[in-house]
mmCIF file with all atom_site columns, C-alpha atoms in Angstrom:
data_model
loop_
_atom_site.group_PDB
_atom_site.id
_atom_site.type_symbol
_atom_site.label_atom_id
_atom_site.label_alt_id
_atom_site.label_comp_id
_atom_site.label_asym_id
_atom_site.label_entity_id
_atom_site.label_seq_id
_atom_site.pdbx_PDB_ins_code
_atom_site.Cartn_x
_atom_site.Cartn_y
_atom_site.Cartn_z
_atom_site.occupancy
_atom_site.B_iso_or_equiv
_atom_site.pdbx_formal_charge
_atom_site.auth_seq_id
_atom_site.auth_comp_id
_atom_site.auth_asym_id
_atom_site.auth_atom_id
_atom_site.pdbx_PDB_model_num
ATOM 1   C CA . UNK A 1 1   ? 140.382 89.343  72.640  1.00 36.00 ? 8   UNK A CA 1
ATOM 2   C CA . UNK A 1 2   ? 142.991 90.404  74.898  1.00 35.00 ? 9   UNK A CA 1
ATOM 3   C CA . UNK A 1 3   ? 145.690 88.277  75.525  1.00 35.00 ? 10  UNK A CA 1
ATOM 4   C CA . UNK A 1 4   ? 145.611 89.091  79.818  1.00 33.00 ? 11  UNK A CA 1
ATOM 5   C CA . UNK A 1 5   ? 145.230 85.406  81.622  1.00 30.00 ? 12  UNK A CA 1
ATOM 6   C CA . UNK A 1 6   ? 142.331 87.498  83.296  1.00 31.00 ? 13  UNK A CA 1
ATOM 7   C CA . UNK A 1 7   ? 140.256 88.532  79.905  1.00 32.00 ? 14  UNK A CA 1
ATOM 8   C CA . UNK A 1 8   ? 140.430 84.450  77.932  1.00 34.00 ? 15  UNK A CA 1
ATOM 9   C CA . UNK A 1 9   ? 137.674 82.859  76.907  1.00 35.00 ? 16  UNK A CA 1
ATOM 10  C CA . UNK A 1 10  ? 135.597 81.459  79.851  1.00 40.00 ? 17  UNK A CA 1
ATOM 11  C CA . UNK A 1 11  ? 137.751 83.030  82.563  1.00 41.00 ? 18  UNK A CA 1
ATOM 12  C CA . UNK A 1 12  ? 135.802 85.695  84.635  1.00 45.00 ? 19  UNK A CA 1
ATOM 13  C CA . UNK A 1 13  ? 137.536 89.815  83.845  1.00 51.00 ? 20  UNK A CA 1
ATOM 14  C CA . UNK A 1 14  ? 137.089 91.192  87.656  1.00 53.00 ? 21  UNK A CA 1
ATOM 15  C CA . UNK A 1 15  ? 136.446 95.103  87.594  1.00 52.00 ? 22  UNK A CA 1
ATOM 16  C CA . UNK A 1 16  ? 137.152 96.708  91.450  1.00 49.00 ? 23  UNK A CA 1
ATOM 17  C CA . UNK A 1 17  ? 134.290 99.108  91.700  1.00 49.00 ? 24  UNK A CA 1
ATOM 18  C CA . UNK A 1 18  ? 133.597 102.610 93.053  1.00 45.00 ? 25  UNK A CA 1
ATOM 19  C CA . UNK A 1 19  ? 132.254 101.665 96.973  1.00 43.00 ? 26  UNK A CA 1
ATOM 20  C CA . UNK A 1 20  ? 128.586 101.216 97.301  1.00 44.00 ? 27  UNK A CA 1
ATOM 21  C CA . UNK A 1 21  ? 125.829 103.902 98.094  1.00 44.00 ? 28  UNK A CA 1
ATOM 22  C CA . UNK A 1 22  ? 125.974 103.663 101.915 1.00 41.00 ? 29  UNK A CA 1
ATOM 23  C CA . UNK A 1 23  ? 123.696 100.837 103.742 1.00 41.00 ? 30  UNK A CA 1
ATOM 24  C CA . UNK A 1 24  ? 124.326 98.174  101.558 1.00 40.00 ? 31  UNK A CA 1
ATOM 25  C CA . UNK A 1 25  ? 126.179 96.322  103.800 1.00 42.00 ? 32  UNK A CA 1
ATOM 26  C CA . UNK A 1 26  ? 129.968 96.294  101.826 1.00 43.00 ? 33  UNK A CA 1
ATOM 27  C CA . UNK A 1 27  ? 132.940 98.697  101.430 1.00 52.00 ? 34  UNK A CA 1
ATOM 28  C CA . UNK A 1 28  ? 133.377 97.423  97.529  1.00 84.00 ? 35  UNK A CA 1
ATOM 29  C CA . UNK A 1 29  ? 131.933 95.984  94.812  1.00 89.00 ? 36  UNK A CA 1
ATOM 30  C CA . UNK A 1 30  ? 133.692 93.518  92.675  1.00 91.00 ? 37  UNK A CA 1
ATOM 31  C CA . UNK A 1 31  ? 132.165 92.558  88.619  1.00 92.00 ? 38  UNK A CA 1
ATOM 32  C CA . UNK A 1 32  ? 133.008 89.584  87.388  1.00 92.00 ? 39  UNK A CA 1
ATOM 33  C CA . UNK A 1 33  ? 132.072 89.248  84.080  1.00 92.00 ? 40  UNK A CA 1
ATOM 34  C CA . UNK A 1 34  ? 131.855 85.388  82.366  1.00 89.00 ? 41  UNK A CA 1
ATOM 35  C CA . UNK A 1 35  ? 131.650 84.494  78.884  1.00 88.00 ? 42  UNK A CA 1
ATOM 36  C CA . UNK A 1 36  ? 129.861 81.163  80.635  1.00 89.00 ? 43  UNK A CA 1
ATOM 37  C CA . UNK A 1 37  ? 127.503 82.772  82.276  1.00 87.00 ? 44  UNK A CA 1
ATOM 38  C CA . UNK A 1 38  ? 125.026 83.871  79.304  1.00 85.00 ? 45  UNK A CA 1
ATOM 39  C CA . UNK A 1 39  ? 121.771 85.100  81.119  1.00 85.00 ? 46  UNK A CA 1
ATOM 40  C CA . UNK A 1 40  ? 121.927 84.794  84.756  1.00 89.00 ? 47  UNK A CA 1
ATOM 41  C CA . UNK A 1 41  ? 123.373 87.283  87.520  1.00 91.00 ? 48  UNK A CA 1
ATOM 42  C CA . UNK A 1 42  ? 124.335 86.559  91.151  1.00 89.00 ? 49  UNK A CA 1
ATOM 43  C CA . UNK A 1 43  ? 125.804 88.146  94.023  1.00 89.00 ? 50  UNK A CA 1
ATOM 44  C CA . UNK A 1 44  ? 126.911 87.813  97.426  1.00 86.00 ? 51  UNK A CA 1
ATOM 45  C CA . UNK A 1 45  ? 129.446 88.983  100.166 1.00 80.00 ? 52  UNK A CA 1
ATOM 46  C CA . UNK A 1 46  ? 132.794 87.795  100.232 1.00 76.00 ? 53  UNK A CA 1
ATOM 47  C CA . UNK A 1 47  ? 134.327 89.876  103.395 1.00 67.00 ? 54  UNK A CA 1
ATOM 48  C CA . UNK A 1 48  ? 133.886 93.277  102.918 1.00 68.00 ? 55  UNK A CA 1
ATOM 49  C CA . UNK A 1 49  ? 133.007 93.387  99.485  1.00 81.00 ? 56  UNK A CA 1
ATOM 50  C CA . UNK A 1 50  ? 130.254 92.146  97.322  1.00 87.00 ? 57  UNK A CA 1
ATOM 51  C CA . UNK A 1 51  ? 130.583 90.374  94.040  1.00 90.00 ? 58  UNK A CA 1
ATOM 52  C CA . UNK A 1 52  ? 128.319 90.551  91.381  1.00 91.00 ? 59  UNK A CA 1
ATOM 53  C CA . UNK A 1 53  ? 128.917 87.452  88.260  1.00 92.00 ? 60  UNK A CA 1
ATOM 54  C CA . UNK A 1 54  ? 127.323 88.856  85.219  1.00 92.00 ? 61  UNK A CA 1
ATOM 55  C CA . UNK A 1 55  ? 127.526 88.015  81.541  1.00 93.00 ? 62  UNK A CA 1
ATOM 56  C CA . UNK A 1 56  ? 130.617 88.981  79.736  1.00 91.00 ? 63  UNK A CA 1
ATOM 57  C CA . UNK A 1 57  ? 128.319 90.305  76.953  1.00 91.00 ? 64  UNK A CA 1
ATOM 58  C CA . UNK A 1 58  ? 126.348 93.218  79.599  1.00 91.00 ? 65  UNK A CA 1
ATOM 59  C CA . UNK A 1 59  ? 126.744 96.490  78.342  1.00 92.00 ? 66  UNK A CA 1
ATOM 60  C CA . UNK A 1 60  ? 127.854 98.765  80.891  1.00 93.00 ? 67  UNK A CA 1
ATOM 61  C CA . UNK A 1 61  ? 124.539 100.490 81.889  1.00 92.00 ? 68  UNK A CA 1
ATOM 62  C CA . UNK A 1 62  ? 123.565 96.826  81.757  1.00 92.00 ? 69  UNK A CA 1
ATOM 63  C CA . UNK A 1 63  ? 125.995 96.544  84.437  1.00 91.00 ? 70  UNK A CA 1
ATOM 64  C CA . UNK A 1 64  ? 125.561 99.080  86.946  1.00 91.00 ? 71  UNK A CA 1
ATOM 65  C CA . UNK A 1 65  ? 121.639 98.293  86.303  1.00 91.00 ? 72  UNK A CA 1
ATOM 66  C CA . UNK A 1 66  ? 122.060 94.956  87.888  1.00 91.00 ? 73  UNK A CA 1
ATOM 67  C CA . UNK A 1 67  ? 124.709 95.860  90.415  1.00 91.00 ? 74  UNK A CA 1
ATOM 68  C CA . UNK A 1 68  ? 121.736 98.345  91.328  1.00 89.00 ? 75  UNK A CA 1
ATOM 69  C CA . UNK A 1 69  ? 119.571 95.402  91.976  1.00 90.00 ? 76  UNK A CA 1
ATOM 70  C CA . UNK A 1 70  ? 121.303 92.536  93.673  1.00 89.00 ? 77  UNK A CA 1
ATOM 71  C CA . UNK A 1 71  ? 122.626 94.986  96.575  1.00 87.00 ? 78  UNK A CA 1
ATOM 72  C CA . UNK A 1 72  ? 118.929 95.774  96.701  1.00 85.00 ? 79  UNK A CA 1
ATOM 73  C CA . UNK A 1 73  ? 118.310 92.202  96.859  1.00 85.00 ? 80  UNK A CA 1
ATOM 74  C CA . UNK A 1 74  ? 121.577 91.357  99.311  1.00 82.00 ? 81  UNK A CA 1
ATOM 75  C CA . UNK A 1 75  ? 120.148 93.928  101.955 1.00 77.00 ? 82  UNK A CA 1
ATOM 76  C CA . UNK A 1 76  ? 116.491 92.701  101.276 1.00 74.00 ? 83  UNK A CA 1
ATOM 77  C CA . UNK A 1 77  ? 118.038 89.530  102.611 1.00 75.00 ? 84  UNK A CA 1
ATOM 78  C CA . UNK A 1 78  ? 119.700 90.387  105.151 1.00 68.00 ? 85  UNK A CA 1
ATOM 79  C CA . UNK A 1 79  ? 117.659 92.923  106.766 1.00 59.00 ? 86  UNK A CA 1
ATOM 80  C CA . UNK A 1 80  ? 115.084 89.609  107.496 1.00 62.00 ? 87  UNK A CA 1
ATOM 81  C CA . UNK A 1 81  ? 117.685 89.073  110.125 1.00 62.00 ? 88  UNK A CA 1
ATOM 82  C CA . UNK A 1 82  ? 116.218 91.550  112.771 1.00 68.00 ? 89  UNK A CA 1
ATOM 83  C CA . UNK A 1 83  ? 118.791 93.582  114.700 1.00 74.00 ? 90  UNK A CA 1
ATOM 84  C CA . UNK A 1 84  ? 118.918 93.327  118.515 1.00 80.00 ? 91  UNK A CA 1
ATOM 85  C CA . UNK A 1 85  ? 118.808 96.804  120.091 1.00 83.00 ? 92  UNK A CA 1
ATOM 86  C CA . UNK A 1 86  ? 122.952 96.445  120.910 1.00 87.00 ? 93  UNK A CA 1
ATOM 87  C CA . UNK A 1 87  ? 123.516 95.660  116.864 1.00 88.00 ? 94  UNK A CA 1
ATOM 88  C CA . UNK A 1 88  ? 120.908 98.642  116.099 1.00 91.00 ? 95  UNK A CA 1
ATOM 89  C CA . UNK A 1 89  ? 122.910 101.489 119.223 1.00 92.00 ? 96  UNK A CA 1
ATOM 90  C CA . UNK A 1 90  ? 126.188 99.983  116.875 1.00 93.00 ? 97  UNK A CA 1
ATOM 91  C CA . UNK A 1 91  ? 124.464 101.217 113.766 1.00 91.00 ? 98  UNK A CA 1
ATOM 92  C CA . UNK A 1 92  ? 123.669 104.102 114.473 1.00 95.00 ? 99  UNK A CA 1
ATOM 93  C CA . UNK A 1 93  ? 127.156 105.264 116.244 1.00 95.00 ? 100 UNK A CA 1
ATOM 94  C CA . UNK A 1 94  ? 128.589 103.963 112.611 1.00 94.00 ? 101 UNK A CA 1
ATOM 95  C CA . UNK A 1 95  ? 126.126 106.064 110.751 1.00 95.00 ? 102 UNK A CA 1
ATOM 96  C CA . UNK A 1 96  ? 127.055 109.244 113.552 1.00 95.00 ? 103 UNK A CA 1
ATOM 97  C CA . UNK A 1 97  ? 131.144 108.375 112.778 1.00 95.00 ? 104 UNK A CA 1
ATOM 98  C CA . UNK A 1 98  ? 130.355 108.447 108.742 1.00 94.00 ? 105 UNK A CA 1
ATOM 99  C CA . UNK A 1 99  ? 127.779 111.396 108.145 1.00 94.00 ? 106 UNK A CA 1
ATOM 100 C CA . UNK A 1 100 ? 127.528 113.388 111.070 1.00 95.00 ? 107 UNK A CA 1
ATOM 101 C CA . UNK A 1 101 ? 131.681 112.887 112.148 1.00 94.00 ? 108 UNK A CA 1
ATOM 102 C CA . UNK A 1 102 ? 130.135 111.321 115.537 1.00 94.00 ? 109 UNK A CA 1
ATOM 103 C CA . UNK A 1 103 ? 128.509 114.296 116.290 1.00 95.00 ? 110 UNK A CA 1
ATOM 104 C CA . UNK A 1 104 ? 125.712 113.080 117.338 1.00 94.00 ? 111 UNK A CA 1
ATOM 105 C CA . UNK A 1 105 ? 125.775 110.481 120.068 1.00 94.00 ? 112 UNK A CA 1
ATOM 106 C CA . UNK A 1 106 ? 122.480 108.425 121.324 1.00 94.00 ? 113 UNK A CA 1
ATOM 107 C CA . UNK A 1 107 ? 122.478 107.260 124.763 1.00 94.00 ? 114 UNK A CA 1
ATOM 108 C CA . UNK A 1 108 ? 120.492 104.533 123.645 1.00 94.00 ? 115 UNK A CA 1
ATOM 109 C CA . UNK A 1 109 ? 118.984 103.063 120.399 1.00 94.00 ? 116 UNK A CA 1
ATOM 110 C CA . UNK A 1 110 ? 116.083 100.225 120.381 1.00 93.00 ? 117 UNK A CA 1
ATOM 111 C CA . UNK A 1 111 ? 113.203 99.370  119.021 1.00 92.00 ? 118 UNK A CA 1
ATOM 112 C CA . UNK A 1 112 ? 110.032 99.826  120.161 1.00 92.00 ? 119 UNK A CA 1
ATOM 113 C CA . UNK A 1 113 ? 106.023 98.471  118.931 1.00 90.00 ? 120 UNK A CA 1
ATOM 114 C CA . UNK A 1 114 ? 104.184 101.188 119.880 1.00 90.00 ? 121 UNK A CA 1
ATOM 115 C CA . UNK A 1 115 ? 104.716 103.416 117.376 1.00 85.00 ? 122 UNK A CA 1
ATOM 116 C CA . UNK A 1 116 ? 102.631 102.696 114.712 1.00 83.00 ? 123 UNK A CA 1
ATOM 117 C CA . UNK A 1 117 ? 101.791 105.987 113.030 1.00 86.00 ? 124 UNK A CA 1
ATOM 118 C CA . UNK A 1 118 ? 105.870 107.250 112.519 1.00 90.00 ? 125 UNK A CA 1
ATOM 119 C CA . UNK A 1 119 ? 108.920 105.994 111.812 1.00 94.00 ? 126 UNK A CA 1
ATOM 120 C CA . UNK A 1 120 ? 111.204 106.975 115.025 1.00 94.00 ? 127 UNK A CA 1
ATOM 121 C CA . UNK A 1 121 ? 110.661 109.448 117.091 1.00 94.00 ? 128 UNK A CA 1
ATOM 122 C CA . UNK A 1 122 ? 113.752 110.809 118.979 1.00 93.00 ? 129 UNK A CA 1
ATOM 123 C CA . UNK A 1 123 ? 114.372 112.693 122.509 1.00 93.00 ? 130 UNK A CA 1
ATOM 124 C CA . UNK A 1 124 ? 117.404 115.165 122.281 1.00 92.00 ? 131 UNK A CA 1
ATOM 125 C CA . UNK A 1 125 ? 117.146 115.961 125.746 1.00 91.00 ? 132 UNK A CA 1
ATOM 126 C CA . UNK A 1 126 ? 117.685 112.375 127.136 1.00 93.00 ? 133 UNK A CA 1
ATOM 127 C CA . UNK A 1 127 ? 119.368 111.530 123.682 1.00 92.00 ? 134 UNK A CA 1
ATOM 128 C CA . UNK A 1 128 ? 117.193 108.679 123.080 1.00 94.00 ? 135 UNK A CA 1
ATOM 129 C CA . UNK A 1 129 ? 116.052 107.543 119.642 1.00 96.00 ? 136 UNK A CA 1
ATOM 130 C CA . UNK A 1 130 ? 113.551 104.835 119.167 1.00 96.00 ? 137 UNK A CA 1
ATOM 131 C CA . UNK A 1 131 ? 112.421 102.828 115.900 1.00 94.00 ? 138 UNK A CA 1
ATOM 132 C CA . UNK A 1 132 ? 108.923 101.591 114.461 1.00 93.00 ? 139 UNK A CA 1
ATOM 133 C CA . UNK A 1 133 ? 109.438 97.488  114.692 1.00 90.00 ? 140 UNK A CA 1
ATOM 134 C CA . UNK A 1 134 ? 107.354 98.272  111.463 1.00 89.00 ? 141 UNK A CA 1
ATOM 135 C CA . UNK A 1 135 ? 110.709 98.594  109.712 1.00 90.00 ? 142 UNK A CA 1
ATOM 136 C CA . UNK A 1 136 ? 112.222 95.542  110.683 1.00 86.00 ? 143 UNK A CA 1
ATOM 137 C CA . UNK A 1 137 ? 112.621 93.714  107.188 1.00 80.00 ? 144 UNK A CA 1
ATOM 138 C CA . UNK A 1 138 ? 112.945 96.724  105.427 1.00 85.00 ? 145 UNK A CA 1
ATOM 139 C CA . UNK A 1 139 ? 115.705 97.271  103.057 1.00 84.00 ? 146 UNK A CA 1
ATOM 140 C CA . UNK A 1 140 ? 118.859 98.196  104.963 1.00 86.00 ? 147 UNK A CA 1
ATOM 141 C CA . UNK A 1 141 ? 119.188 101.239 103.328 1.00 89.00 ? 148 UNK A CA 1
ATOM 142 C CA . UNK A 1 142 ? 115.780 102.477 104.733 1.00 92.00 ? 149 UNK A CA 1
ATOM 143 C CA . UNK A 1 143 ? 116.651 101.517 108.010 1.00 92.00 ? 150 UNK A CA 1
ATOM 144 C CA . UNK A 1 144 ? 120.084 103.942 107.775 1.00 94.00 ? 151 UNK A CA 1
ATOM 145 C CA . UNK A 1 145 ? 118.004 106.712 106.812 1.00 95.00 ? 152 UNK A CA 1
ATOM 146 C CA . UNK A 1 146 ? 115.753 106.461 109.597 1.00 96.00 ? 153 UNK A CA 1
ATOM 147 C CA . UNK A 1 147 ? 118.354 106.404 112.262 1.00 96.00 ? 154 UNK A CA 1
ATOM 148 C CA . UNK A 1 148 ? 120.130 108.945 110.225 1.00 96.00 ? 155 UNK A CA 1
ATOM 149 C CA . UNK A 1 149 ? 116.836 111.068 110.510 1.00 96.00 ? 156 UNK A CA 1
ATOM 150 C CA . UNK A 1 150 ? 116.068 110.665 113.920 1.00 96.00 ? 157 UNK A CA 1
ATOM 151 C CA . UNK A 1 151 ? 120.610 111.325 114.712 1.00 96.00 ? 158 UNK A CA 1
ATOM 152 C CA . UNK A 1 152 ? 120.553 114.300 113.186 1.00 96.00 ? 159 UNK A CA 1
ATOM 153 C CA . UNK A 1 153 ? 117.401 115.610 115.780 1.00 95.00 ? 160 UNK A CA 1
ATOM 154 C CA . UNK A 1 154 ? 119.960 115.151 118.069 1.00 95.00 ? 161 UNK A CA 1
ATOM 155 C CA . UNK A 1 155 ? 121.832 118.187 116.389 1.00 95.00 ? 162 UNK A CA 1
ATOM 156 C CA . UNK A 1 156 ? 119.311 119.898 115.208 1.00 94.00 ? 163 UNK A CA 1
ATOM 157 C CA . UNK A 1 157 ? 115.872 119.652 116.888 1.00 87.00 ? 164 UNK A CA 1
ATOM 158 C CA . UNK A 1 158 ? 113.379 120.494 114.283 1.00 89.00 ? 165 UNK A CA 1
ATOM 159 C CA . UNK A 1 159 ? 112.361 119.624 110.425 1.00 91.00 ? 166 UNK A CA 1
ATOM 160 C CA . UNK A 1 160 ? 114.406 123.465 109.028 1.00 93.00 ? 167 UNK A CA 1
ATOM 161 C CA . UNK A 1 161 ? 117.206 123.734 105.792 1.00 94.00 ? 168 UNK A CA 1
ATOM 162 C CA . UNK A 1 162 ? 119.528 123.393 108.870 1.00 94.00 ? 169 UNK A CA 1
ATOM 163 C CA . UNK A 1 163 ? 118.086 119.816 109.642 1.00 93.00 ? 170 UNK A CA 1
ATOM 164 C CA . UNK A 1 164 ? 117.587 118.793 106.078 1.00 93.00 ? 171 UNK A CA 1
ATOM 165 C CA . UNK A 1 165 ? 121.292 119.567 104.854 1.00 93.00 ? 172 UNK A CA 1
ATOM 166 C CA . UNK A 1 166 ? 122.631 117.256 107.496 1.00 93.00 ? 173 UNK A CA 1
ATOM 167 C CA . UNK A 1 167 ? 120.527 114.232 106.076 1.00 92.00 ? 174 UNK A CA 1
ATOM 168 C CA . UNK A 1 168 ? 121.803 115.248 102.200 1.00 92.00 ? 175 UNK A CA 1
ATOM 169 C CA . UNK A 1 169 ? 124.953 113.851 102.901 1.00 92.00 ? 176 UNK A CA 1
ATOM 170 C CA . UNK A 1 170 ? 123.581 110.518 103.230 1.00 93.00 ? 177 UNK A CA 1
ATOM 171 C CA . UNK A 1 171 ? 123.127 109.114 98.744  1.00 92.00 ? 178 UNK A CA 1
ATOM 172 C CA . UNK A 1 172 ? 119.762 107.093 99.185  1.00 91.00 ? 179 UNK A CA 1
ATOM 173 C CA . UNK A 1 173 ? 117.881 110.194 101.357 1.00 92.00 ? 180 UNK A CA 1
ATOM 174 C CA . UNK A 1 174 ? 115.388 110.104 99.046  1.00 92.00 ? 181 UNK A CA 1
ATOM 175 C CA . UNK A 1 175 ? 115.552 106.433 97.720  1.00 92.00 ? 182 UNK A CA 1
ATOM 176 C CA . UNK A 1 176 ? 114.530 105.458 101.161 1.00 92.00 ? 183 UNK A CA 1
ATOM 177 C CA . UNK A 1 177 ? 111.865 108.470 102.123 1.00 92.00 ? 184 UNK A CA 1
ATOM 178 C CA . UNK A 1 178 ? 110.285 107.606 98.462  1.00 92.00 ? 185 UNK A CA 1
ATOM 179 C CA . UNK A 1 179 ? 110.496 103.330 99.954  1.00 90.00 ? 186 UNK A CA 1
ATOM 180 C CA . UNK A 1 180 ? 108.593 104.482 102.832 1.00 92.00 ? 187 UNK A CA 1
ATOM 181 C CA . UNK A 1 181 ? 106.050 106.760 100.826 1.00 92.00 ? 188 UNK A CA 1
ATOM 182 C CA . UNK A 1 182 ? 105.114 103.693 98.996  1.00 90.00 ? 189 UNK A CA 1
ATOM 183 C CA . UNK A 1 183 ? 104.815 101.518 102.544 1.00 86.00 ? 190 UNK A CA 1
ATOM 184 C CA . UNK A 1 184 ? 101.994 104.435 103.751 1.00 87.00 ? 191 UNK A CA 1
ATOM 185 C CA . UNK A 1 185 ? 100.629 104.652 100.196 1.00 86.00 ? 192 UNK A CA 1
ATOM 186 C CA . UNK A 1 186 ? 100.399 100.815 100.053 1.00 82.00 ? 193 UNK A CA 1
ATOM 187 C CA . UNK A 1 187 ? 98.292  100.488 103.753 1.00 78.00 ? 194 UNK A CA 1
ATOM 188 C CA . UNK A 1 188 ? 96.121  103.103 102.468 1.00 78.00 ? 195 UNK A CA 1
ATOM 189 C CA . UNK A 1 189 ? 94.787  101.238 99.142  1.00 69.00 ? 196 UNK A CA 1
ATOM 190 C CA . UNK A 1 190 ? 91.711  98.973  99.623  1.00 68.00 ? 197 UNK A CA 1
ATOM 191 C CA . UNK A 1 191 ? 92.299  95.107  100.991 1.00 55.00 ? 198 UNK A CA 1
ATOM 192 C CA . UNK A 1 192 ? 91.123  92.777  98.538  1.00 50.00 ? 199 UNK A CA 1
ATOM 193 C CA . UNK A 1 193 ? 88.482  90.525  99.904  1.00 51.00 ? 200 UNK A CA 1
ATOM 194 C CA . UNK A 1 194 ? 89.947  86.972  100.660 1.00 46.00 ? 201 UNK A CA 1
ATOM 195 C CA . UNK A 1 195 ? 93.500  88.236  100.964 1.00 41.00 ? 202 UNK A CA 1
ATOM 196 C CA . UNK A 1 196 ? 95.588  87.377  104.186 1.00 43.00 ? 203 UNK A CA 1
ATOM 197 C CA . UNK A 1 197 ? 95.459  89.980  106.043 1.00 37.00 ? 204 UNK A CA 1
ATOM 198 C CA . UNK A 1 198 ? 98.103  90.520  109.030 1.00 37.00 ? 205 UNK A CA 1
#
């Protein structure tokens, strides 16, 4: 055991890590290991960082897995708070600045209730982006992906190679697409008799 006061028995060990994947809502992650903590893992936001509390005995691989799990849980909790149209517009502007050097400038971004067969739509001539209300309550990284998809259409109208190259900049593209594909597949499953329908 190290003589460093942060590594004394019972004192949490703090490990700053790289910034989390975009869409997680924080700019940095700090992992705090504790010898008092036996099995539980928890996480919370502290200003612009996410703090993940884990048992000291966890391996690096377990730590990485739990950080990812806890980021997803926090994102799911936060996404339950429905963003208004103004917040959605601000989010789109931030994403455009981060991934497209601010080149995609929507005139309007809003939720709509009349899109049941697609997640979002864009009218490049007007600069308008509309997201389906069905996205509300989904993880932030999924909403961010759909926003980026529509923002990319302000720069490239079709779905050709140039369009997909733009989206490669977002590190959670494949994960978000997989999530949405899972939602679509689940909607196609036969409904269990007696199950609550929404």
